[in-house]
Coordinates of C-alpha atoms and ligand atoms in Angstrom, one line a residue:
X309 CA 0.0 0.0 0.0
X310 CA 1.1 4.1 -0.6
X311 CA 1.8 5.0 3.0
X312 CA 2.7 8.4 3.9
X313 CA 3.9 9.4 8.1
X314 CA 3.6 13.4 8.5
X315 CA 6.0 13.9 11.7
X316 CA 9.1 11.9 12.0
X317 CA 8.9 11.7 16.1
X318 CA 9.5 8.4 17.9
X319 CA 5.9 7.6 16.9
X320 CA 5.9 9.1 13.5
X321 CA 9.5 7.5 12.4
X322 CA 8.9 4.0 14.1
X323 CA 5.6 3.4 12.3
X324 CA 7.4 4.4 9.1
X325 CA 10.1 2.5 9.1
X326 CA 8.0 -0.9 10.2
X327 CA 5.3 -0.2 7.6
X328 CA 8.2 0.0 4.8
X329 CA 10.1 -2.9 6.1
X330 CA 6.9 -4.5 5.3
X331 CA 6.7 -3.9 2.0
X332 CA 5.0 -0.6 2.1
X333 CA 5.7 2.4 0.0
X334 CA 6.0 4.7 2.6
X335 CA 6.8 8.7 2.5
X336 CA 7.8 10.6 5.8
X337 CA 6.9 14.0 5.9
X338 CA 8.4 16.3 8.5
X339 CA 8.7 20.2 7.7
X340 CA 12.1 19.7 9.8
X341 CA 14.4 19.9 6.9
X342 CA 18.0 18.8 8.8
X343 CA 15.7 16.2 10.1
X344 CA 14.8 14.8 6.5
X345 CA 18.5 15.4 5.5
X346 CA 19.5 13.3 8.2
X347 CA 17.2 10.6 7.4
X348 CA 17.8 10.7 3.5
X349 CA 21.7 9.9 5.0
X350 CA 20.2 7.3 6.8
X351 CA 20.9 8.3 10.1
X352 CA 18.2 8.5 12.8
X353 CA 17.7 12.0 14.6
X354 CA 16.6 9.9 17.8
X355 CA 18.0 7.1 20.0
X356 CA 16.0 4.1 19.7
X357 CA 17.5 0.5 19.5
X358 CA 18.0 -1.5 16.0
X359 CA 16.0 1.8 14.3
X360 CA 18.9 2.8 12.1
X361 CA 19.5 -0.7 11.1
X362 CA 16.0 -1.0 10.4
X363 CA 16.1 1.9 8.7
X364 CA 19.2 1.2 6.7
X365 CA 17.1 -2.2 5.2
X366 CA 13.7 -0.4 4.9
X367 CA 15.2 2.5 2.9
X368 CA 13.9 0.6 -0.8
X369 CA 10.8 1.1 0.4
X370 CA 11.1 5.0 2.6
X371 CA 11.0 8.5 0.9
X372 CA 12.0 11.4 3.5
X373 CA 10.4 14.9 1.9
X374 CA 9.4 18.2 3.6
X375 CA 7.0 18.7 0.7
X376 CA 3.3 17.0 1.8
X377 CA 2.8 17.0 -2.1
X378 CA 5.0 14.1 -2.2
X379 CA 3.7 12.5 0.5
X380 CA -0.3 12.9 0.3
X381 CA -1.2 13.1 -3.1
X382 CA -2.2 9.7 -4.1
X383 CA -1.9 7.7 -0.7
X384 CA -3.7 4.8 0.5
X385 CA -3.3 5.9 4.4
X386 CA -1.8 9.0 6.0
X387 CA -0.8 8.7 9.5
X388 CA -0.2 12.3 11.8
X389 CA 2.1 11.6 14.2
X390 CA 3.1 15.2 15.1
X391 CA 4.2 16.2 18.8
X392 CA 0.7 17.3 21.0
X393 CA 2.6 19.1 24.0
X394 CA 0.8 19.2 27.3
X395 CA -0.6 22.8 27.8
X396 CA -1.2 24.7 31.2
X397 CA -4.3 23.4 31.9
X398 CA -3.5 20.1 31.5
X399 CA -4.7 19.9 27.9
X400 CA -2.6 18.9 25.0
X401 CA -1.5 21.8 22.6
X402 CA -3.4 20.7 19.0
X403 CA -2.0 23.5 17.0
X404 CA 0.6 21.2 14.9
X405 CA -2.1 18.6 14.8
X406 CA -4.5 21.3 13.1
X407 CA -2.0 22.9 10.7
X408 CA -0.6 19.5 10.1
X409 CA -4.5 18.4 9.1
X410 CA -5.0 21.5 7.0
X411 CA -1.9 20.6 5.1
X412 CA -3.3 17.2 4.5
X413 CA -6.5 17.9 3.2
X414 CA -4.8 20.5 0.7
X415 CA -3.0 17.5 -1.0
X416 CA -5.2 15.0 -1.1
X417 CA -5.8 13.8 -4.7
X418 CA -6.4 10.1 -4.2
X419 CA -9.6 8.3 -4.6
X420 CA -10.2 7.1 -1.1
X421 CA -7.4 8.3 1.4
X422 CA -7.8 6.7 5.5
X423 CA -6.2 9.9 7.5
X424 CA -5.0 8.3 10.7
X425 CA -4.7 10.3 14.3
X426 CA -1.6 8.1 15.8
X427 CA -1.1 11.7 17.7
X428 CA -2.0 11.0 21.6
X429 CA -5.3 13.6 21.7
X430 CA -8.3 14.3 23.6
X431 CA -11.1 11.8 23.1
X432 CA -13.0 13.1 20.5
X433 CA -10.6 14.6 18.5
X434 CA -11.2 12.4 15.4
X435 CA -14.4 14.3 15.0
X436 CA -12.3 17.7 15.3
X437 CA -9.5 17.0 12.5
X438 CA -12.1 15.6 10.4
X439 CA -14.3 18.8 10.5
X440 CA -10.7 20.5 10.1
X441 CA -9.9 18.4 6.7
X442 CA -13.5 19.0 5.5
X443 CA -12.9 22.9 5.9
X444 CA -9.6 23.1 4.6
X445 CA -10.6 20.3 2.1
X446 CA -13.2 22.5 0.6
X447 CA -11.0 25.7 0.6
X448 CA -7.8 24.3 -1.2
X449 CA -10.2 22.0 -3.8
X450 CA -13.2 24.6 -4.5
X451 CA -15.8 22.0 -3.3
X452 CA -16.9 19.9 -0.9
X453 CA -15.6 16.8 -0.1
X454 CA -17.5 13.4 -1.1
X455 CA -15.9 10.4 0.6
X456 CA -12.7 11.0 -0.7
X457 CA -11.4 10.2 2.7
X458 CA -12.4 9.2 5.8
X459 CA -10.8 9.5 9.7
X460 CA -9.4 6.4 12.1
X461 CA -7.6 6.7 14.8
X462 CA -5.2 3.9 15.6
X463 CA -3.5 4.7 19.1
X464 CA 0.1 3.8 19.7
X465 CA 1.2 1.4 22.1
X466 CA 5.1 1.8 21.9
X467 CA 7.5 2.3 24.6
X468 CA 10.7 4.4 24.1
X469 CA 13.5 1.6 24.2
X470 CA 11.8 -1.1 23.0
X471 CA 9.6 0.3 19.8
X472 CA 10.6 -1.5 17.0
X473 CA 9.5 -4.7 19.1
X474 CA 6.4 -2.9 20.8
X475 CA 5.7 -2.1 16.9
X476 CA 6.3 -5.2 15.0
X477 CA 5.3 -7.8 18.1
X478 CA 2.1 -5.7 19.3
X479 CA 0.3 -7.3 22.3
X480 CA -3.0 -5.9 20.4
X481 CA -3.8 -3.5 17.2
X482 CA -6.6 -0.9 18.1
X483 CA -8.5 1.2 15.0
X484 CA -11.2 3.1 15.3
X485 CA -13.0 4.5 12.8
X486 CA -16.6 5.2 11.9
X487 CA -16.1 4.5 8.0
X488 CA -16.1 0.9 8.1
X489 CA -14.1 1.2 4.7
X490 CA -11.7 2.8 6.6
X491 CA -11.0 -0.3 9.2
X492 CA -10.8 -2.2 6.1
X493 CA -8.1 -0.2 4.7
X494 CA -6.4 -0.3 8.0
X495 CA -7.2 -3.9 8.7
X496 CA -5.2 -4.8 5.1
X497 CA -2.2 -2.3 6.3
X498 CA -1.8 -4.0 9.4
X499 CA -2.1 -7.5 7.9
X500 CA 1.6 -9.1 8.0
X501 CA 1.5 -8.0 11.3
X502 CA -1.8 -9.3 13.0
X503 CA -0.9 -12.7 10.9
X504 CA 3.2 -12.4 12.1
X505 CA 3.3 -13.2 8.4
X506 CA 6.3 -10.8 8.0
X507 CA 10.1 -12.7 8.0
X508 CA 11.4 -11.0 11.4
X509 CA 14.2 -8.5 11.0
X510 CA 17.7 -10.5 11.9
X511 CA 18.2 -7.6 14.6
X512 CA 14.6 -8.3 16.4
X513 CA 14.0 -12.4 15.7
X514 CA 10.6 -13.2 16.4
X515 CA 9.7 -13.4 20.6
X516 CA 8.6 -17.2 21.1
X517 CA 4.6 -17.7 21.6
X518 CA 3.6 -15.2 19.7
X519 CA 0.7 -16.4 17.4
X520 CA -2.1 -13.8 15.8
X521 CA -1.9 -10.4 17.0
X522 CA -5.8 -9.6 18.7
X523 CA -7.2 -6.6 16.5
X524 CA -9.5 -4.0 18.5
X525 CA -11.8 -2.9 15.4
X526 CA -14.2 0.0 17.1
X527 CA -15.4 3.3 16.8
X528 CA -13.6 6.2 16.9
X529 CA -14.2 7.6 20.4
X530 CA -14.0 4.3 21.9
X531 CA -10.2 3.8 20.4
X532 CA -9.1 7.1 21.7
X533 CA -10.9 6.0 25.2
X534 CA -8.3 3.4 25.2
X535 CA -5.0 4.8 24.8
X536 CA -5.5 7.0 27.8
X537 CA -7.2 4.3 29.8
X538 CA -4.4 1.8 29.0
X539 CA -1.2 4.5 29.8
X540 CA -3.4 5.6 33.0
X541 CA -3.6 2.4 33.9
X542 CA -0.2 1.2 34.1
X543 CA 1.0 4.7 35.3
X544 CA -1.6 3.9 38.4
X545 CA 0.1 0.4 38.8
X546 CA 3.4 2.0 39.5
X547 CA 2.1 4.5 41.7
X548 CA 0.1 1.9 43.6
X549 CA 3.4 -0.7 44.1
X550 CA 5.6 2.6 45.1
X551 CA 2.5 3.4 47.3
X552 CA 2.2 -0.5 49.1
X553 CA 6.3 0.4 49.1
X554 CA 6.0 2.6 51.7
X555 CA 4.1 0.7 53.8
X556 CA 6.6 -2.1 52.8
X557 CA 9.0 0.2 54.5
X558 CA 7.5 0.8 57.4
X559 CA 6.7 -2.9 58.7
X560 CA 10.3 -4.4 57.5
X561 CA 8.9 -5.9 54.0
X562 CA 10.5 -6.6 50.6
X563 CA 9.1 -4.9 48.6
X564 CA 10.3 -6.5 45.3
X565 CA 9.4 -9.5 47.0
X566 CA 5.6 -8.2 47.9
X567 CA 5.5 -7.1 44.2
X568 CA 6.8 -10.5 42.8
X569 CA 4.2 -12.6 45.4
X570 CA 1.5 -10.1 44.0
X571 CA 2.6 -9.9 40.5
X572 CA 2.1 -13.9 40.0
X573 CA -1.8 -13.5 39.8
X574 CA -2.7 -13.7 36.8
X575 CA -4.8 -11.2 36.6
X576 CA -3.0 -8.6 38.1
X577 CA 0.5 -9.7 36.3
X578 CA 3.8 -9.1 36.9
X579 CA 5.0 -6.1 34.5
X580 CA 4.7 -2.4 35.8
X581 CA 5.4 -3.2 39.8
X582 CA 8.8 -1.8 40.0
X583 CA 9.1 0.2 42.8
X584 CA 11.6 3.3 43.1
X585 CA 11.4 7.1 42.1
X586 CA 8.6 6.8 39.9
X587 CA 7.2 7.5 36.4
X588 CA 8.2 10.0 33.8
X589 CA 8.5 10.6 30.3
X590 CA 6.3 12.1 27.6
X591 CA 3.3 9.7 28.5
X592 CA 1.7 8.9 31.9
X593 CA 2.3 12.6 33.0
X594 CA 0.7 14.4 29.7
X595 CA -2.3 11.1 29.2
X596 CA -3.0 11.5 32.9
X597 CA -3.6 15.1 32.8
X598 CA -5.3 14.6 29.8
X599 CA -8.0 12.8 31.0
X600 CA -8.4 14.4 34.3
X601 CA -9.2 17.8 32.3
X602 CA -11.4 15.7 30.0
X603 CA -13.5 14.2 32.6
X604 CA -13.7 17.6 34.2
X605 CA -15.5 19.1 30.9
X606 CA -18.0 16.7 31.9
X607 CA -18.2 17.7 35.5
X608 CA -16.3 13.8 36.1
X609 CA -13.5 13.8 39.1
X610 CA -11.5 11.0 38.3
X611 CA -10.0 10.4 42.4
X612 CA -7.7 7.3 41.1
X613 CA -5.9 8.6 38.5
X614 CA -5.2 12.0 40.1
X615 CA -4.0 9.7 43.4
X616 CA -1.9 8.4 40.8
X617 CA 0.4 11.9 39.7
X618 CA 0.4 12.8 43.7
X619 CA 1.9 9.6 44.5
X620 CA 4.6 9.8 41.7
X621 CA 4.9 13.0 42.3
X622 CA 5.7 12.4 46.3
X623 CA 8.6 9.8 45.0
X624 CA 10.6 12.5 44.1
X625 CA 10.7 14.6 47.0
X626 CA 11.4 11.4 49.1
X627 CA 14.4 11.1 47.5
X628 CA 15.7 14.1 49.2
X629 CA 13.9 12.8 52.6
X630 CA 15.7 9.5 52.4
X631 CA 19.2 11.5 52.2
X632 CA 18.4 13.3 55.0
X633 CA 17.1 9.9 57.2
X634 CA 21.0 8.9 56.3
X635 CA 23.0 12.3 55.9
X636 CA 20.9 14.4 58.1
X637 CA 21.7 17.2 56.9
X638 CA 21.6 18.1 52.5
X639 CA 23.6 21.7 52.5
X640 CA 27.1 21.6 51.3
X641 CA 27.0 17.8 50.8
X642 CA 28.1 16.2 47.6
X643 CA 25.4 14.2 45.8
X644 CA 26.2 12.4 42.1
X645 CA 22.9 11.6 40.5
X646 CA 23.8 8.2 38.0
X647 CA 21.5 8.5 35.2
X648 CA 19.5 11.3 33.4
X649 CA 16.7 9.6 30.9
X650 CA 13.5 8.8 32.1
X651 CA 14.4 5.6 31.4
X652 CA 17.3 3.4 30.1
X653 CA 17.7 3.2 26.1
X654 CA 16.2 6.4 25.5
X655 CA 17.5 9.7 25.3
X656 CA 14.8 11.1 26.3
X657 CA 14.5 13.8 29.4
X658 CA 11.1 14.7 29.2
X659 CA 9.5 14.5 32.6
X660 CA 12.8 13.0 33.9
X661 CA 12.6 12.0 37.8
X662 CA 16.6 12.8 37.6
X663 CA 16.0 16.4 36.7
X664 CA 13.3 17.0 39.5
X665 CA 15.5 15.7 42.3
X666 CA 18.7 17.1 40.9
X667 CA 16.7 20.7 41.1
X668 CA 15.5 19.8 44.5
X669 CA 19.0 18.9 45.8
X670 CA 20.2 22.2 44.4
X671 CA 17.4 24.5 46.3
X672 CA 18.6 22.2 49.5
X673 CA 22.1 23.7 49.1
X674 CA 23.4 20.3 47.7
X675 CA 26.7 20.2 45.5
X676 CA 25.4 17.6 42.7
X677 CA 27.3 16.0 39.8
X678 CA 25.4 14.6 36.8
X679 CA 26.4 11.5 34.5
X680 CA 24.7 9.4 31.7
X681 CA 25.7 7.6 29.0
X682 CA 23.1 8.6 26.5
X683 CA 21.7 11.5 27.2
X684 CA 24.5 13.9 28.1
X685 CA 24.5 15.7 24.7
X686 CA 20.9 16.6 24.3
X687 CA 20.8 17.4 28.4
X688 CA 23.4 20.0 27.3
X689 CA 20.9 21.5 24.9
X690 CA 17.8 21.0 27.2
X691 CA 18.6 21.6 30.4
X692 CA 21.6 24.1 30.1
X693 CA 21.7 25.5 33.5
X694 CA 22.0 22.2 35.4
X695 CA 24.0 21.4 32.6
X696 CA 27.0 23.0 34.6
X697 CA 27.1 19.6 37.1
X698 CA 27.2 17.5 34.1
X699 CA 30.5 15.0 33.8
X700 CA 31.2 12.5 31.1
X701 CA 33.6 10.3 33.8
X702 CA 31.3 8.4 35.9
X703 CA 34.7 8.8 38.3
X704 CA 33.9 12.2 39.0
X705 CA 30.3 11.2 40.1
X706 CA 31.9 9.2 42.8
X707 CA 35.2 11.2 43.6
X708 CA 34.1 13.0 47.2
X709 CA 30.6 12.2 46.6
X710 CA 28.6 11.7 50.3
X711 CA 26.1 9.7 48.4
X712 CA 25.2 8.8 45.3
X713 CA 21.6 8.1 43.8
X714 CA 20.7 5.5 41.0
X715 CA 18.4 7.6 38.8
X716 CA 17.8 4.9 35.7
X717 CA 18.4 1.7 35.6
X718 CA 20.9 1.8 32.7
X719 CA 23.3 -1.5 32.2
X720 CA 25.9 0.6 32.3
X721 CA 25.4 1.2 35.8
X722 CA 25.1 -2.3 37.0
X723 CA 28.6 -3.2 35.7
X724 CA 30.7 -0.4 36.8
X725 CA 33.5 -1.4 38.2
X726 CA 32.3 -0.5 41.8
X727 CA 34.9 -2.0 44.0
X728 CA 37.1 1.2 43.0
X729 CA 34.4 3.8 43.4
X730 CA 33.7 3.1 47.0
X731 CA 37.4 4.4 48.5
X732 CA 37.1 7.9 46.3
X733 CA 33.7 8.9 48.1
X734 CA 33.6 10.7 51.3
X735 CA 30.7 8.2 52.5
X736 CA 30.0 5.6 50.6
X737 CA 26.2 5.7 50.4
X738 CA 23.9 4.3 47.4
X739 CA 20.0 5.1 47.1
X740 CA 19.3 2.7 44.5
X741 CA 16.3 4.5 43.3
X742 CA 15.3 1.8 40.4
X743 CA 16.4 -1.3 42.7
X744 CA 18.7 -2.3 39.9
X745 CA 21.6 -3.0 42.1
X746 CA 23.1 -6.1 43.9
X747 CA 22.3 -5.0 47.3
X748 CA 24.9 -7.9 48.4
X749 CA 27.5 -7.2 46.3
X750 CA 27.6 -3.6 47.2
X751 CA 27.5 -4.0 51.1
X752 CA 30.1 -6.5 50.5
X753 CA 32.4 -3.9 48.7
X754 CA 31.9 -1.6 51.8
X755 CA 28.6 0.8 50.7
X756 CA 25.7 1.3 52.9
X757 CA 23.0 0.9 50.4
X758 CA 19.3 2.4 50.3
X759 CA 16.6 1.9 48.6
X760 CA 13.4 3.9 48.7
X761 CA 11.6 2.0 51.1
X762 CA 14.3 0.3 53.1
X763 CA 17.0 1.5 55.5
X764 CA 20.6 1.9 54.7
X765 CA 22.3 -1.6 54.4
X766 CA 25.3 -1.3 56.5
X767 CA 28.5 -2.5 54.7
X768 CA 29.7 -5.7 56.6
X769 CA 32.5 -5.1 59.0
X770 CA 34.9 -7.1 58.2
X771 CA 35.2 -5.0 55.1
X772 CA 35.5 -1.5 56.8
Ligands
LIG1732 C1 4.4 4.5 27.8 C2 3.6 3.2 27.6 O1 4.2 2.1 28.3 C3 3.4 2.8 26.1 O2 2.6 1.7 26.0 C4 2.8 4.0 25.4 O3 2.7 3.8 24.0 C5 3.7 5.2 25.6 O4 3.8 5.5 27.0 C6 3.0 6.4 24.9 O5 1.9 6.8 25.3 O6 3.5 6.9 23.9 P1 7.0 5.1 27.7 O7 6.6 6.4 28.3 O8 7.9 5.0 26.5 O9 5.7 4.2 27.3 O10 7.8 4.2 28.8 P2 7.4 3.1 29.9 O11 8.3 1.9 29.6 O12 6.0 2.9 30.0 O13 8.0 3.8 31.2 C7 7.4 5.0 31.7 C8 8.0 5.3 33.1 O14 7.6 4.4 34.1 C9 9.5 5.3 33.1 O15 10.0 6.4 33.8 C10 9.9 4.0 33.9 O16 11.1 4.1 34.5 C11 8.7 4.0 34.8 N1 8.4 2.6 35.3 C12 8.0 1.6 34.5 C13 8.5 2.4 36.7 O17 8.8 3.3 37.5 N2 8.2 1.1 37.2 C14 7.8 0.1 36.4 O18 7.5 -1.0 36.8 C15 7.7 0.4 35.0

């Protein structure tokens, strides 16, 4: 099928290079010109595992244009994945969305075009960008449009880090549209994938078990309804292990053991119940607003979810509580914060826990030092001011440090060399914020190691 992907996001450049790997003529769009340059090289702007290889086997199949001419014209499906940045008030900003629609509609010259939402918006929103592509539709082609095209939307269930796989190994596919010849389009698109007809890339082989991929075929307010109630969801189920954490904390319990004993039920499941500093990222913060100002247009409080933020919220500051349970006092001490990215394999610093708590440290008159091993470059550009406590030698993290706090979980971290840290810090302290560590290993060594919910480990004497 013509495919064409207007926004070359994670979203926007993962679905394109999947659909092209899979046979389909696919055009990426993105008004970013050095982004389509660096594409057309066959580089990736973003860091996302096995996506430049991908890229580099899909590229028979990819066109990279700023020009939606190129793109639109004749296409079977157009997918909008442009950025939809949380507002103020909670609400995401639709302005690229809009202009990105309006752009859309002034180029469409097929027969029968699907225009896909794959843009995180406010439920309903499939109604607004296709009143938006009827309007500009009408301008740009004199009259009115008569089923030339039709809206779906077909929410995205990727994480950062693992994409590719999210993409090509989905747990389900959801579409919604009300054009039934729109699902059918879609439902054809999708097809190698919902059959796992598709020879597996050599770089992501095939996970075992995986038969037909469950398609979700509804209507269009209903598929919007459950992107947000899927990423509020597991956003809650974080909150709520960090939240039986504490209590974990108070009576002297495991907590990764509480969450594996809970986990094993099959219906709750074991995925999403890793305790520690919390969510971030461009998701769970932005969805979870989202649907607390939606419900609130309908006069709907929605006490769970908003339990949800406060508790993830609170994770941060405890940080800075459990330092001072163990330092006592924050002011003039020497804190080295391991790991920047929301999470490990991304770049990504949106919403970061690490940049909360390293701000938080600061305004408690803390002297902090800064390391990861991904996202140092684009924390230069984003964050310039803490930028100053950034280091690219973990050493200097460690060097005088009176504690040091396990931000993300990156390998990197686990397989430092951490018998020769522990003699350069002043105390040799660990919060393990993402209980990544080998608690054992590192009391052995001769650190007194933390975790959220536990006390300080003392390092064994014998090793004093
Ligand atoms: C999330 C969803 O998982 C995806 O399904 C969804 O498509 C995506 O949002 C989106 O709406 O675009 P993502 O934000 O990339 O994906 O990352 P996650 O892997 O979900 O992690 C989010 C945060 O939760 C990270 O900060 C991670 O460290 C934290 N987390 C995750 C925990 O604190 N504990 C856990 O058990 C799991």
């Amino acid at each position: 099928m013509k495919v064409c992907v207007v926004g070359t996001g994670y979203v926007g450049l993962t679905t394109s290079v999947s659909l092209a790997f899979l046979g389909h003529d696919t055009t990426c769009v993105d008004l970013d010109k050095q982004k389509i340059d660096t594409l057309r090289a066959g580089h990736c702007p973003i860091y996302e595992p096995h996506l430049e290889a991908l890229l580099e086997q899909a590229l028979p199949h990819l066109t990279f244009t700023t020009d939606y001419a190129v793109g639109v014209a004749d296409a079977d499906v157009v997918f909008i994945a442009v950025q939809t940045p949380q507002l103020d008030n909670g609400n995401p900003d639709l302005q690229y969305l809009r202009s990105a629609a309006e752009s859309v509609a002034q180029h469409l010259r097929g027969d029968f075009t699907v225009v896909v939402n794959k843009s995180t918006v406010p439920i309903g929103s499939g109604n607004w960008v296709d009143a938006i592509l009827r309007e500009a539709y009408e301008r740009h082609h004199g009259h009115r449009p008569n089923g030339q095209f039709a809206v779906a939307s077909n929410p995205e269930f990727l994480r950062e880090g693992t994409a590719l796989a999210d993409t090509l190994y989905p747990d389900r596919i959801v579409i919604g549209s009300d054009s039934q010849a729109s699902l059918d389009v879609l439902n054809q698109l999708y097809r190698p994938i919902l059959n796992q007809s598709f020879t597996p890339p050599t770089v992501l082989p095939r996970p075992a078990g995986i038969g037909a991929v469950p398609l979700i075929s509804t209507d269009l307010a209903s598929a919007e309804l459950i992107k947000y109630a899927a990423n509020a969801f597991l956003a809650l189920k974080i909150s709520y292990i960090n939240e039986i954490a504490a209590i974990a904390g108070k009576v002297g319990a495991d907590i990764r053991e509480v969450a594996r004993g809970t986990g094993l039920d099959a219906r709750i499941g074991p995925r999403f119940l890793n305790p520690g500093i919390g969510w971030g990222g461009s998701c769970f913060g932005k969805d979870t607003a989202a649907l607390i100002a939606t419900a609130s247009e309908y006069h709907l409080p929605m006490p769970i979810v908003t339990a949800a933020r406060d508790v993830n919220h609170r994770q941060r500051t405890k940080v800075i509580d459990r330092l001072l349970d163990e330092l006592h006092i924050i002011k003039g001490r020497k804190i080295g914060i391991l790991g920047l990215a929301f999470k490990p394999d991304t770049d990504d610093l949106r919403d970061s826990p690490a940049i909360d708590i390293a701000n938080l440290l600061l305004e408690r008159g803390a002297r902090i030092t800064l390391h990861d091993p991904v996202a140092a470059d684009r924390f230069r550009r984003e964050q310039p001011t803490l930028a100053e406590h950034l280091t690219n030698r973990v050493d200097d993290v460690f060097d005088d440090a009176d504690a040091i706090v396990v931000a993300t979980e990156w390998a990197h971290y686990r397989d430092l060399d951490w018998a020769k840290f522990a003699p350069t810090m002043r105390s040799p302290l660990v919060l393990d914020g993402r209980h990544c560590l080998n608690a054992d290993r590192l009391t052995e060594l001769g650190y007194r190691y933390l975790t959220m919910t536990a006390p300080a480990i003392p390092p064994r004497s014998d090793t004093q």
